[in-house]
Steps between C-alpha positions, in 0.01 A plus 500: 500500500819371388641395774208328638466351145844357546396361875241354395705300210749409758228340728351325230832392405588374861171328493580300230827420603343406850242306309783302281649446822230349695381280202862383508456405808202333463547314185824345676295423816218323255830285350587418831172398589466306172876326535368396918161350311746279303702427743186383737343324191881302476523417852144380529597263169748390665346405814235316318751312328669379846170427693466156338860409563442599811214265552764221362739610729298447795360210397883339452597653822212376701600090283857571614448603875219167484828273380690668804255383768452126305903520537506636844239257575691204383807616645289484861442194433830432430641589743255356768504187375888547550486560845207207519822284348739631776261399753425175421859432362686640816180309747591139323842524588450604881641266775234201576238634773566872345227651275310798394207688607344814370451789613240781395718681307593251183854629483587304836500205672571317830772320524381204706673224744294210638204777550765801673594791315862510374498740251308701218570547159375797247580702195651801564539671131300335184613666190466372184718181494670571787379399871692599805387240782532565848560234759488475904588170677528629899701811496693422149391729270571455107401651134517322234536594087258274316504481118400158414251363758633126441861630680402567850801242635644818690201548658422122589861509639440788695170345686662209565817592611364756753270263589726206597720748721252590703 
C-alpha cells in the first residue's frame, strides 16, 4: 500500500508540474495575445492619424498634376504659335510668285510656284523650344534646327537658292 501510496504522490506530483507547465504556457500565450492587441490598437492609431494627410496629399497632388497640364497646355501653345511664326516668317520672305498652301496635316505646307508644286515644308521634331524643320525643294532635301522662330534666314536661303538653280 506503500508503494502505490508513493505512485500515487508521484502522479499527483507530475500533474502539478504538468499543470504549472501548461498554465505557463498559457499565461505567456494570453501576454502575447495582449502585447498583438496593443500592437493592432497602435497601428490602427496610427493609420487614423495618416488618413487625413492622406486626403491632403491627394488633394495637393491632384492641384500639382492640374498646374502640369495648365503648363503643358501653355507650352502647346507655345510652341504652335512658334511654328505659326516660322510659317508666316519664312512665307513673307519667299521669292515673288512663291507662297504657301496648307495641307491637312498643320505641321506642313506646300511650297508653291505660280500655282506648280516646288516643294513642301513640315516639322519634323517639336520639343519644347526646339523645332527641327524639314524642307524639300525638287529632290534637295534639308533639316533644319529651329530655336527662335524669328531666325529662319537658313531656311529662306535654302528655298531660294534651290529654287533659282533649278
Amino acid at each position: 500500500m506503500e508503494r502505490e501510496n508513493s505512485i500515487f504522490i508521484k502522479l499527483i506530483n507530475d500533474m502539478e508540474r504538468e499543470i504549472k507547465n501548461l498554465k505557463g504556457i498559457y499565461e505567456s500565450d494570453k501576454q502575447y495575445v495582449d502585447e498583438i492587441d496593443v500592437i493592432i490598437s497602435k497601428l490602427k492609431n496610427i493609420q487614423s492619424a495618416f488618413k487625413p494627410k492622406e486626403k491632403i496629399l491627394k488633394e495637393r497632388i491632384r492641384g500639382i498634376n492640374k498646374i502640369l497640364t495648365d503648363i503643358e497646355d501653355i507650352r502647346s501653345n507655345k510652341i504652335l504659335k512658334g511654328i505659326g511664326e516660322i510659317y508666316i516668317n519664312i512665307e513673307n520672305n519667299l521669292l515673288d510668285g512663291m507662297e504657301f498652301r496648307e495641307t491637312e496635316n498643320n505641321n506642313e505646307r506646300l511650297i508653291v510656284f505660280e500655282n506648280n508644286e516646288v516643294g513642301r515644308i513640315n516639322v519634323l521634331k517639336n520639343e519644347e523650344q526646339n523645332i527641327i524643320i524639314g524642307v524639300n525643294i525638287y529632290d534637295k532635301k534639308e533639316e533644319f534646327e529651329i530655336n527662335n522662330p524669328v531666325r529662319t534666314y537658313n531656311i529662306i536661303s535654302f528655298i531660294n537658292t534651290n529654287f533659282n538653280y533649278k
